Structures are given as C-alpha cells and as structure tokens.
Amino acid sequence: MSERVRWSWSRLRAPLLLLTLVTSSLVAAACTENLEGGAACPSLCPEQSQQVRDTTFEAVALDTSLGGFPSLGLSATMLLANRPDTVVTRNILRYDALVTSFNPNGTGALDSITTIDSVYLRLPLDTSGRRGTAPVTVQVFDVDTTASDTVPAVLRSLFRPDRLLGALTVTPFTTGDTIKIPLSKTAVARKIAAKARLRLGLRLVGGTGQLRPRAFTLGTGAATVQYDPATDTTYRPIAVATTTTIAGATPDVNLAYTVYSLTDVGSPPLTANTLLVGGYPAYRTYLRFNVPARITDSSTIVRADLILTQQRSRFGNANDTVAVLPIVPATTSAVSDLRRILDLAAEGRFAGVDSTRLVPSDSGARTINVLALARNWRNLPTNVPRALAFRISQEGAQPAELRFFNSKAAAGLRPKLRITYLPKSEFVLP
C-alpha cells in the first residue's frame, strides 16, 4: 500500500470511529428512554417489547339462567326415573299410524291383519344412564284420550290399572342395550282393527332406579311397537315407528310430541344470586360481556379466562363428574328472546372453547379458557353481542346440576374475566 493511501486511511479512521460511537450512543439512548408515545423504541430496538398487561375485571353486562331444556322432540335420549328424593319422570311414546295390513308369504297381495302375535314394545337404552341395583318394574299404559293429551295433568290421570297394557321387571344396572316389554295382544289387535292410534305412557315402580331410553338417533332409534301379523311363524314381524299428527299443528310441534317426558319430581327452583346449568328439567346459563375496545380491538390477547365461583349442589348425581358444554350465541341484537338465542347458539368447540368437567358437590373458583372466543370478538359485527352460554352434557337425560354465583352476588363471588394482552404498537418515527 502506498504512503498516500495509508495516510488517507489514517485520517479517515478517526472520524469513522467517532461516527460509530455517536450512532451507538443514540440507539442506546432511544432504547433506554421511556418515550411517552412508546411506538418508536420497539422498532428501533427489536430486543425490547411492549409490556404485557394483565387485568381481571367484572365484564358481565347480563347473566341469567333459563329452564326447560332441551326442547321437546330434540333430545337424543330421555330419562325414565323413579328416585323420589331426586327425580321422578314418565315417558310418552306415540304411534299414530299402526300397520293394519301385510303381505302373506310374499304373494304381492295385501291382507288385512285380523290376528296378531308376539306383541311387545322394543325399548333401546343408553346403558350409561343405568342406575339401581335392585329390581324395578317398567309399566306401560294406554294414554290415548279425546281430551287434551298435551296437558301433563290429563296424561298423569291415565296411568291407572284399567289402562295397563304390559309390564317388565328389570334390574337397571344389569340391563343390556335393549329391553322388550310384552303388551296385551287383545288391546293392540283392537287398535289395529279399528285403525286407531296407540299412545303409550311409561313409568318405573316397585323400587328406586333409572333408565335412559333412546329417543332419536339421526331420526331413527326410538322405541318401536312390534308384532307378528299372524300366528304363522313364517311371517316377518312388523315394527311400527313413533309418529304423531296433531290437528292444526306445525311439523315441529308434531315432532315435539312424538316422544317426550313428563316431570313429577324435578330439581329445586333457581335461587337468588345463582346461575344454574343442568338439573331436571335442565337449565342453560347465558352471559353477555362488555369488554373495552382497547382490549378487544386494539391489542393482542394472549390469555383469556372466565372465572366462575361454583356453589355446592346436593341434587341429582352430586358426586359424579359431569361436563359443562359451552355454546356460542351468534344472533344479532335484533333477537331479544333468550330462548331463541340459546336454541340457535353454536357448539362452543367450533369457536375453540372446550368443555369443562366439574363435580356438582364441589365449590370454589372455576376457570374456563375463552382465549379463542375473546380473540374473535374483534371480528364480530357491532350488532352481535359478545356472549357465551353453557349447557350440561346429557341435557334432559340426567339430573346433575352445577350452580354458580351471578353478577348480583357479593363482589368476591361474581363472574369475572381475566385477560392478558399486549397493547397494539404502531411504527412512528421519533
């Protein structure tokens, strides 16, 4: 290297070194100074991030519980129970279209049914709902009447000895997935000859226990009335499915009264300062939230929990572990009927809110992760309330209930949201 080049570099090295030191000092100052705006530093100094904030507050604008679930006709299973200190129910099954003719030996010609044999009610069961180790008797009654048979008091009056069609004694805990209850051949043959309808009422007597009959599985799976159309054993038995037609009723009302339950003894009434999920008939709980836009719309939520304080319950299957299932209301504020809002709500798993398993007889604070739901609030239209609701598993087919304190309870017991978030930072030149 020539002397001139070495001399030029030695003269430039000092200013460059000074410039480097000054630049480093400015960057260091920018990274340590607490700027009011706060937006420049994270961009200049990627190693320093915004401070994560954590807040727990009473965000519930409305909370309430609504009973009478599930709607008639919409339950996959029913509860048939005789537990006098807890729950007592009856089941109604309607067969308004009995088969009155058959095809003898596949000849193609239809003959009227004049005699029948092997008549019984085939009752599929959900074996997870069996309770009781002592024998009980399932009784079947003819509950058809010209009176208003959608009125529970009218139906209960028809459970009397002169209307008994059949009975079967079983031990609930040892039953299989189906039981067959023999029915009176004479009574059913009379109905077939008259082309009349058959409406059955079921109850348990003679002991304490419960069964869980299947109602519908994708439109099938309910109990059937089965009989042979003749005494000749070569004829295939006829199975009649449940169906009903109520004069002037809409299809959904007809569906509701095809297979349903009556409650003789149910869960205690809802008390003050309480939210109720489950019970019999079952309740659902609805919560609407009011969360500041600076959190939902102007931050990144990294954690969100709903904190509920559970009350101890002694009703039903109090010591069993039961699942609380979240549902997400998605209707706009134009819909004010809470029953309709809950009927139209989507399953919580589709919104990323998982079920929570609890024991009714326990108490204390319970935390439910609602992070996915809270993150989605910013995407909802302004006319869709930020809300969450809960129902119990096997709703309408088991009596367990969960009770929580509501927003009118003492301050330390009220529902709360706990949210951890990172305030949004926009790049701004200092």
Coordinates of N, CA, C and O in Angstrom, one line a residue, residues 127-284:
T127 N -76.9 -47.4 27.9 CA -76.5 -48.1 29.1 C -75.7 -47.2 30.1 O -75.6 -47.6 31.2
S128 N -75.2 -46.1 29.6 CA -74.5 -45.2 30.5 C -75.4 -44.5 31.5 O -75.0 -43.9 32.5
G129 N -76.8 -44.6 31.3 CA -77.7 -43.9 32.2 C -78.4 -44.9 33.2 O -79.3 -44.5 33.9
R130 N -77.9 -46.1 33.3 CA -78.5 -47.0 34.2 C -78.1 -46.7 35.7 O -77.0 -46.5 36.0
R131 N -79.1 -46.7 36.6 CA -78.9 -46.6 38.0 C -79.8 -47.5 38.8 O -81.0 -47.5 38.5
G132 N -79.3 -48.2 39.7 CA -80.1 -49.0 40.6 C -79.7 -50.5 40.5 O -79.6 -51.0 39.4
T133 N -79.5 -51.1 41.7 CA -79.0 -52.5 41.7 C -80.2 -53.4 42.2 O -80.0 -54.6 42.3
A134 N -81.3 -52.8 42.5 CA -82.5 -53.6 42.9 C -83.5 -53.7 41.8 O -83.6 -52.7 41.0
P135 N -84.4 -54.7 41.8 CA -85.4 -54.8 40.7 C -86.4 -53.6 40.7 O -86.8 -53.2 41.8
V136 N -86.8 -53.2 39.5 CA -87.8 -52.2 39.4 C -88.7 -52.7 38.2 O -88.3 -53.6 37.4
T137 N -89.9 -52.2 38.1 CA -90.9 -52.6 37.1 C -91.2 -51.5 36.2 O -91.6 -50.4 36.6
V138 N -91.0 -51.8 34.9 CA -91.4 -50.8 33.9 C -92.8 -51.1 33.5 O -93.1 -52.2 33.0
Q139 N -93.7 -50.2 33.7 CA -95.1 -50.3 33.3 C -95.5 -49.5 32.1 O -94.9 -48.4 31.9
V140 N -96.3 -50.1 31.3 CA -96.8 -49.4 30.0 C -98.3 -49.3 30.0 O -99.0 -50.2 30.2
F141 N -98.7 -48.0 29.8 CA -100.2 -47.7 29.9 C -100.7 -47.2 28.5 O -99.9 -46.6 27.8
D142 N -101.9 -47.4 28.3 CA -102.6 -46.7 27.1 C -103.0 -45.3 27.6 O -103.9 -45.2 28.4
V143 N -102.4 -44.3 27.0 CA -102.7 -42.9 27.4 C -103.4 -42.1 26.3 O -103.3 -40.9 26.3
D144 N -104.0 -42.9 25.4 CA -104.8 -42.2 24.4 C -106.1 -41.7 25.0 O -106.7 -42.3 25.8
T145 N -106.5 -40.5 24.5 CA -107.7 -39.9 25.0 C -108.2 -38.9 24.0 O -107.4 -38.3 23.2
T146 N -109.5 -38.6 24.1 CA -110.0 -37.5 23.3 C -109.8 -36.1 24.0 O -110.1 -35.1 23.4
A147 N -109.4 -36.2 25.2 CA -109.1 -34.9 25.9 C -107.8 -34.3 25.4 O -107.1 -34.9 24.6
S148 N -107.4 -33.2 25.9 CA -106.2 -32.5 25.5 C -105.0 -33.2 26.1 O -104.6 -33.0 27.3
D149 N -104.5 -34.2 25.3 CA -103.4 -35.0 25.9 C -102.0 -34.4 25.8 O -101.0 -35.1 25.9
T150 N -101.9 -33.1 25.5 CA -100.7 -32.4 25.6 C -100.6 -31.7 27.0 O -99.5 -31.1 27.3
V151 N -101.6 -31.9 27.8 CA -101.6 -31.3 29.2 C -101.1 -32.4 30.1 O -101.7 -33.5 30.2
P152 N -100.0 -32.1 30.9 CA -99.5 -33.2 31.8 C -100.5 -33.7 32.7 O -100.5 -35.0 33.0
A153 N -101.3 -32.9 33.3 CA -102.3 -33.4 34.3 C -103.2 -34.4 33.7 O -103.6 -35.4 34.3
V154 N -103.7 -34.2 32.4 CA -104.5 -35.1 31.7 C -103.8 -36.5 31.6 O -104.4 -37.5 31.8
L155 N -102.6 -36.4 31.1 CA -101.8 -37.6 30.9 C -101.6 -38.4 32.2 O -101.7 -39.6 32.2
R156 N -101.2 -37.7 33.2 CA -101.0 -38.4 34.5 C -102.2 -39.2 35.0 O -102.1 -40.2 35.6
S157 N -103.4 -38.6 34.7 CA -104.6 -39.3 35.2 C -104.9 -40.6 34.4 O -105.8 -41.4 34.9
L158 N -104.2 -40.8 33.4 CA -104.4 -42.0 32.6 C -103.5 -43.2 33.0 O -103.6 -44.3 32.4
F159 N -102.6 -43.0 33.9 CA -101.7 -44.0 34.4 C -102.5 -44.7 35.5 O -102.2 -44.5 36.7
R160 N -103.4 -45.6 35.2 CA -104.3 -46.3 36.1 C -104.4 -47.7 35.7 O -104.2 -48.1 34.6
P161 N -104.8 -48.6 36.7 CA -104.8 -50.0 36.5 C -105.6 -50.5 35.2 O -105.2 -51.4 34.5
D162 N -106.8 -49.9 35.0 CA -107.6 -50.4 33.9 C -107.0 -50.0 32.5 O -107.5 -50.5 31.5
R163 N -105.9 -49.3 32.5 CA -105.3 -48.9 31.2 C -103.9 -49.6 31.1 O -103.1 -49.3 30.2
L164 N -103.5 -50.4 32.0 CA -102.2 -51.1 31.9 C -102.2 -52.1 30.8 O -103.0 -53.0 30.6
L165 N -101.2 -51.9 29.9 CA -101.0 -52.8 28.7 C -99.9 -53.8 28.9 O -99.9 -54.8 28.2
G166 N -99.0 -53.6 29.8 CA -97.9 -54.5 29.9 C -96.9 -54.0 31.0 O -96.9 -52.9 31.4
A167 N -96.0 -54.9 31.4 CA -95.0 -54.6 32.4 C -93.8 -55.6 32.3 O -94.0 -56.7 31.8
L168 N -92.7 -55.1 32.7 CA -91.5 -55.9 32.8 C -90.6 -55.5 34.0 O -90.4 -54.3 34.2
T169 N -90.2 -56.5 34.7 CA -89.3 -56.2 35.9 C -87.9 -56.4 35.5 O -87.5 -57.5 34.9
V170 N -87.1 -55.4 35.8 CA -85.6 -55.5 35.4 C -84.8 -54.9 36.6 O -85.3 -54.3 37.5
T171 N -83.5 -55.2 36.5 CA -82.6 -54.6 37.4 C -81.8 -53.6 36.6 O -81.0 -54.0 35.7
P172 N -82.0 -52.3 36.8 CA -81.4 -51.3 35.9 C -79.9 -51.5 35.6 O -79.5 -51.4 34.4
F173 N -79.1 -51.8 36.6 CA -77.7 -51.8 36.5 C -77.2 -53.0 35.6 O -76.1 -53.0 35.0
T174 N -78.1 -54.0 35.4 CA -77.7 -55.2 34.7 C -78.4 -55.3 33.3 O -78.2 -56.3 32.6
T175 N -79.2 -54.3 32.9 CA -79.9 -54.4 31.7 C -78.9 -54.2 30.5 O -77.8 -53.6 30.7
G176 N -79.3 -54.8 29.4 CA -78.5 -54.6 28.2 C -78.9 -53.3 27.4 O -79.4 -52.4 28.1
D177 N -78.6 -53.2 26.1 CA -78.9 -52.0 25.4 C -80.3 -52.0 24.9 O -80.7 -51.0 24.2
T178 N -81.1 -53.1 25.1 CA -82.5 -53.1 24.7 C -83.3 -54.0 25.6 O -82.8 -55.0 26.1
I179 N -84.5 -53.5 25.9 CA -85.4 -54.4 26.7 C -86.7 -54.5 25.9 O -87.1 -53.6 25.1
K180 N -87.4 -55.6 26.0 CA -88.7 -55.9 25.3 C -89.8 -56.1 26.3 O -89.7 -57.0 27.2
I181 N -90.8 -55.2 26.3 CA -91.9 -55.3 27.2 C -93.1 -55.8 26.6 O -93.6 -55.3 25.6
P182 N -93.6 -57.0 27.0 CA -94.8 -57.6 26.4 C -96.0 -56.7 26.6 O -96.2 -56.1 27.6
L183 N -96.8 -56.6 25.5 CA -98.0 -55.8 25.5 C -99.2 -56.7 25.3 O -99.1 -57.8 24.7
S184 N -100.4 -56.2 25.7 CA -101.6 -57.0 25.6 C -101.9 -57.2 24.1 O -102.1 -56.2 23.3
K185 N -102.0 -58.5 23.6 CA -102.4 -58.7 22.2 C -103.8 -58.3 22.0 O -104.1 -57.7 20.9
T186 N -104.7 -58.5 22.9 CA -106.1 -58.1 22.7 C -106.2 -56.6 22.5 O -106.9 -56.2 21.6
A187 N -105.6 -55.8 23.4 CA -105.7 -54.4 23.3 C -105.1 -53.8 22.0 O -105.7 -53.0 21.3
V188 N -103.9 -54.3 21.6 CA -103.3 -53.8 20.4 C -104.1 -54.3 19.1 O -104.3 -53.5 18.2
A189 N -104.6 -55.5 19.1 CA -105.4 -56.0 18.0 C -106.6 -55.2 17.8 O -107.1 -54.9 16.7
R190 N -107.2 -54.8 18.9 CA -108.4 -53.9 18.8 C -108.1 -52.6 18.2 O -108.9 -52.1 17.4
K191 N -106.9 -52.0 18.5 CA -106.5 -50.8 17.9 C -106.3 -50.9 16.4 O -106.7 -50.1 15.6
I192 N -105.7 -52.1 16.0 CA -105.4 -52.3 14.6 C -106.7 -52.5 13.8 O -106.9 -51.9 12.7
A193 N -107.6 -53.2 14.4 CA -108.9 -53.5 13.7 C -109.7 -52.2 13.5 O -110.3 -52.0 12.5
A194 N -109.6 -51.3 14.5 CA -110.3 -50.0 14.4 C -109.5 -48.9 13.6 O -110.0 -47.8 13.5
K195 N -108.3 -49.3 13.2 CA -107.4 -48.4 12.6 C -107.2 -47.1 13.4 O -107.2 -46.0 13.0
A196 N -107.0 -47.4 14.7 CA -106.9 -46.3 15.7 C -105.4 -46.1 16.0 O -104.5 -46.9 15.6
R197 N -105.1 -45.1 16.8 CA -103.8 -44.8 17.2 C -103.5 -45.5 18.5 O -104.3 -45.8 19.3
L198 N -102.2 -45.6 18.8 CA -101.7 -46.2 20.0 C -100.7 -45.2 20.7 O -99.7 -44.9 20.1
R199 N -101.1 -44.8 21.8 CA -100.2 -43.8 22.6 C -99.9 -44.4 23.9 O -100.8 -44.8 24.7
L200 N -98.6 -44.6 24.2 CA -98.1 -45.3 25.4 C -97.5 -44.4 26.4 O -96.8 -43.4 26.0
G201 N -97.7 -44.7 27.7 CA -97.1 -44.0 28.8 C -96.2 -45.0 29.6 O -96.7 -46.0 30.0
L202 N -95.0 -44.6 29.9 CA -94.1 -45.5 30.7 C -93.8 -44.9 32.0 O -93.6 -43.7 32.1
R203 N -93.7 -45.7 33.0 CA -93.2 -45.3 34.3 C -92.5 -46.4 35.1 O -92.7 -47.6 34.7
L204 N -91.6 -46.1 36.0 CA -91.0 -47.1 36.9 C -91.7 -47.2 38.2 O -92.0 -46.1 38.8
V205 N -91.9 -48.4 38.7 CA -92.5 -48.6 40.1 C -91.8 -49.7 40.8 O -91.0 -50.5 40.1
G206 N -92.0 -49.9 42.1 CA -91.6 -51.0 42.8 C -90.2 -51.0 43.3 O -89.6 -52.0 43.7
G207 N -89.5 -49.8 43.1 CA -88.1 -49.7 43.6 C -87.6 -48.4 43.1 O -88.2 -47.6 42.5
T208 N -86.3 -48.2 43.4 CA -85.6 -46.9 43.1 C -84.6 -47.2 42.0 O -83.8 -48.1 42.1
G209 N -84.7 -46.4 40.9 CA -83.7 -46.6 39.8 C -84.0 -45.7 38.7 O -85.0 -44.9 38.7
Q210 N -83.3 -45.9 37.6 CA -83.5 -45.1 36.4 C -82.9 -45.8 35.2 O -82.0 -46.6 35.3
L211 N -83.6 -45.5 34.1 CA -83.1 -46.0 32.7 C -83.0 -44.8 31.8 O -83.7 -43.7 32.1
R212 N -82.3 -44.9 30.7 CA -82.2 -43.8 29.8 C -82.6 -44.3 28.4 O -81.7 -44.7 27.6
P213 N -83.9 -44.3 28.1 CA -84.3 -44.8 26.7 C -83.8 -43.8 25.6 O -83.7 -42.6 25.8
R214 N -83.5 -44.4 24.5 CA -83.1 -43.7 23.3 C -84.3 -43.1 22.7 O -85.3 -43.8 22.5
A215 N -84.2 -41.8 22.3 CA -85.4 -41.2 21.6 C -85.2 -41.2 20.1 O -85.9 -41.7 19.3
F216 N -84.1 -40.5 19.7 CA -83.8 -40.4 18.3 C -82.3 -40.4 18.1 O -81.5 -39.9 18.8
T217 N -81.9 -41.1 17.0 CA -80.5 -41.0 16.5 C -80.5 -40.7 15.0 O -80.8 -41.6 14.2
L218 N -80.3 -39.5 14.7 CA -80.5 -39.0 13.3 C -81.8 -39.4 12.7 O -81.9 -39.9 11.6
G219 N -82.9 -39.3 13.5 CA -84.2 -39.5 13.0 C -84.7 -40.9 13.3 O -85.8 -41.3 13.0
T220 N -83.8 -41.8 13.7 CA -84.2 -43.2 14.0 C -83.7 -43.6 15.4 O -83.0 -42.9 16.0
G221 N -84.1 -44.8 15.8 CA -83.6 -45.3 17.1 C -84.6 -45.2 18.2 O -84.3 -45.7 19.3
A222 N -85.8 -44.7 18.0 CA -86.7 -44.6 19.1 C -87.4 -46.0 19.3 O -87.2 -46.9 18.5
A223 N -88.1 -46.1 20.4 CA -88.8 -47.4 20.7 C -89.8 -47.7 19.6 O -90.4 -46.9 19.0
T224 N -89.9 -49.0 19.3 CA -90.9 -49.5 18.3 C -91.8 -50.5 18.9 O -91.5 -51.2 19.8
V225 N -93.1 -50.5 18.4 CA -94.1 -51.5 18.7 C -94.0 -52.6 17.7 O -94.0 -52.3 16.5
Q226 N -93.7 -53.8 18.1 CA -93.5 -54.9 17.1 C -94.6 -56.0 17.4 O -94.9 -56.3 18.5
Y227 N -95.0 -56.6 16.3 CA -96.0 -57.7 16.4 C -95.9 -58.6 15.1 O -95.6 -58.1 14.0
D228 N -96.3 -59.8 15.3 CA -96.5 -60.7 14.1 C -97.9 -60.5 13.6 O -98.8 -60.5 14.3
P229 N -98.0 -60.4 12.2 CA -99.3 -60.1 11.7 C -100.2 -61.4 11.6 O -101.4 -61.3 11.2
A230 N -99.6 -62.5 12.0 CA -100.4 -63.8 12.0 C -99.7 -64.7 12.9 O -98.5 -64.5 13.3
T231 N -100.3 -65.8 13.3 CA -99.7 -66.8 14.2 C -98.7 -67.7 13.5 O -97.9 -68.4 14.1
D232 N -98.7 -67.7 12.1 CA -97.7 -68.5 11.3 C -96.3 -67.9 11.5 O -96.1 -66.7 11.3
T233 N -95.4 -68.7 11.9 CA -94.1 -68.1 12.2 C -93.3 -67.8 11.0 O -92.2 -67.2 11.1
T234 N -93.8 -68.0 9.8 CA -93.0 -67.7 8.6 C -93.2 -66.2 8.2 O -92.5 -65.7 7.3
Y235 N -94.1 -65.5 8.9 CA -94.2 -64.1 8.6 C -93.2 -63.2 9.4 O -93.0 -63.5 10.6
R236 N -92.7 -62.3 8.7 CA -91.7 -61.4 9.4 C -92.5 -60.4 10.3 O -93.5 -59.8 9.9
P237 N -92.0 -60.2 11.5 CA -92.6 -59.2 12.4 C -92.7 -57.8 11.8 O -91.8 -57.4 11.1
I238 N -93.7 -57.1 12.2 CA -93.9 -55.7 11.8 C -93.4 -54.8 12.9 O -93.7 -55.0 14.1
A239 N -92.6 -53.8 12.5 CA -92.1 -52.8 13.5 C -92.7 -51.5 13.2 O -92.6 -51.0 12.0
V240 N -93.4 -50.9 14.1 CA -94.0 -49.6 13.9 C -93.2 -48.5 14.6 O -93.0 -48.6 15.8
A241 N -92.8 -47.5 13.9 CA -92.0 -46.4 14.5 C -93.0 -45.3 15.0 O -94.1 -45.2 14.7
T242 N -92.4 -44.5 15.9 CA -93.2 -43.5 16.5 C -93.5 -42.4 15.5 O -92.7 -42.0 14.7
T243 N -94.7 -41.9 15.6 CA -95.2 -40.8 14.7 C -96.4 -40.2 15.3 O -97.2 -41.0 16.0
T244 N -96.7 -39.0 15.1 CA -97.9 -38.4 15.6 C -98.4 -37.2 14.7 O -97.5 -36.6 14.0
T245 N -99.6 -37.0 14.7 CA -100.2 -35.9 14.0 C -101.2 -35.2 14.9 O -102.2 -35.8 15.3
I246 N -101.0 -33.9 15.2 CA -101.9 -33.1 16.0 C -102.6 -32.2 15.1 O -102.0 -31.5 14.3
A247 N -103.9 -32.1 15.2 CA -104.7 -31.3 14.3 C -104.3 -29.8 14.4 O -104.2 -29.3 15.4
G248 N -104.0 -29.3 13.2 CA -103.6 -27.9 13.1 C -102.2 -27.6 13.6 O -101.8 -26.4 13.6
A249 N -101.4 -28.6 13.9 CA -100.1 -28.3 14.5 C -99.0 -28.2 13.4 O -99.2 -28.8 12.3
T250 N -98.0 -27.5 13.6 CA -96.9 -27.4 12.7 C -96.0 -28.6 12.8 O -96.1 -29.4 13.8
P251 N -95.1 -28.9 11.8 CA -94.3 -30.1 11.9 C -93.4 -30.1 13.1 O -93.2 -31.2 13.7
D252 N -92.9 -29.0 13.5 CA -92.0 -29.0 14.7 C -92.8 -29.3 16.0 O -92.3 -30.0 16.9
V253 N -94.1 -28.9 16.1 CA -94.9 -29.3 17.2 C -95.2 -30.8 17.2 O -95.2 -31.5 18.2
N254 N -95.5 -31.3 16.0 CA -95.7 -32.8 15.9 C -94.5 -33.5 16.3 O -94.6 -34.6 17.0
L255 N -93.3 -33.1 15.9 CA -92.1 -33.7 16.3 C -91.9 -33.7 17.9 O -91.5 -34.6 18.5
A256 N -92.2 -32.5 18.4 CA -92.1 -32.3 19.9 C -92.9 -33.3 20.7 O -92.4 -33.8 21.7
Y257 N -94.1 -33.7 20.2 CA -94.9 -34.5 21.0 C -94.9 -36.0 20.5 O -95.8 -36.8 20.9
T258 N -94.0 -36.4 19.7 CA -93.9 -37.8 19.3 C -93.3 -38.6 20.4 O -93.8 -39.7 20.7
V259 N -92.2 -38.2 21.0 CA -91.5 -38.9 22.1 C -91.1 -37.8 23.1 O -90.3 -36.9 22.7
Y260 N -91.6 -37.8 24.3 CA -91.2 -36.8 25.3 C -91.4 -37.3 26.7 O -91.9 -38.4 26.9
S261 N -91.0 -36.5 27.6 CA -91.0 -36.9 29.1 C -91.9 -35.9 29.9 O -92.1 -34.7 29.5
L262 N -92.5 -36.4 31.0 CA -93.2 -35.6 32.0 C -92.3 -35.7 33.3 O -91.7 -36.7 33.6
T263 N -92.3 -34.6 34.0 CA -91.6 -34.5 35.2 C -92.5 -34.5 36.4 O -93.4 -33.6 36.5
D264 N -92.4 -35.5 37.3 CA -93.2 -35.5 38.5 C -92.4 -34.8 39.7 O -93.0 -34.1 40.5
V265 N -91.2 -35.1 39.8 CA -90.3 -34.6 40.8 C -89.0 -34.1 40.0 O -88.4 -34.9 39.3
G266 N -88.7 -32.8 40.2 CA -87.5 -32.3 39.5 C -86.6 -31.5 40.4 O -86.7 -31.6 41.6
S267 N -85.7 -30.8 39.8 CA -84.6 -30.1 40.6 C -85.2 -28.9 41.4 O -86.3 -28.4 41.0
P268 N -84.6 -28.5 42.5 CA -85.1 -27.3 43.2 C -85.1 -26.1 42.3 O -84.4 -26.0 41.4
P269 N -86.0 -25.1 42.7 CA -86.1 -23.9 41.9 C -84.8 -23.1 41.9 O -84.0 -23.2 42.9
L270 N -84.6 -22.2 41.0 CA -83.4 -21.4 40.9 C -83.5 -20.4 42.1 O -84.5 -19.8 42.3
T271 N -82.4 -20.2 42.8 CA -82.3 -19.3 43.9 C -81.7 -18.0 43.5 O -81.1 -17.9 42.5
A272 N -81.8 -17.0 44.4 CA -81.3 -15.7 44.2 C -79.7 -15.8 44.1 O -79.1 -16.6 44.7
N273 N -79.2 -14.9 43.3 CA -77.7 -14.7 43.1 C -77.1 -16.0 42.5 O -75.9 -16.3 42.8
T274 N -77.9 -16.8 41.7 CA -77.4 -18.0 41.3 C -77.6 -18.2 39.8 O -78.6 -17.8 39.2
L275 N -76.6 -18.8 39.1 CA -76.7 -19.3 37.8 C -76.7 -20.8 37.8 O -76.0 -21.4 38.6
L276 N -77.6 -21.4 37.0 CA -77.8 -22.8 37.0 C -77.5 -23.4 35.6 O -78.1 -22.9 34.6
V277 N -76.8 -24.5 35.6 CA -76.5 -25.3 34.4 C -76.9 -26.7 34.7 O -76.4 -27.3 35.6
G278 N -77.9 -27.2 33.9 CA -78.3 -28.6 34.1 C -79.5 -28.7 35.1 O -80.3 -27.8 35.1
G279 N -79.6 -29.8 35.8 CA -80.8 -30.1 36.6 C -81.8 -30.8 35.8 O -81.6 -31.2 34.6
Y280 N -83.0 -30.9 36.4 CA -84.1 -31.6 35.6 C -85.4 -31.0 36.0 O -85.8 -31.0 37.1
P281 N -86.2 -30.4 35.0 CA -85.7 -30.2 33.6 C -84.5 -29.2 33.6 O -84.3 -28.4 34.5
A282 N -83.7 -29.3 32.5 CA -82.4 -28.7 32.5 C -82.5 -27.2 32.3 O -83.3 -26.7 31.6
Y283 N -81.5 -26.5 32.9 CA -81.3 -25.0 32.7 C -80.1 -24.8 31.8 O -79.1 -25.6 31.8
R284 N -80.1 -23.7 31.1 CA -78.9 -23.2 30.5 C -78.6 -21.8 31.0 O -79.5 -21.1 31.4

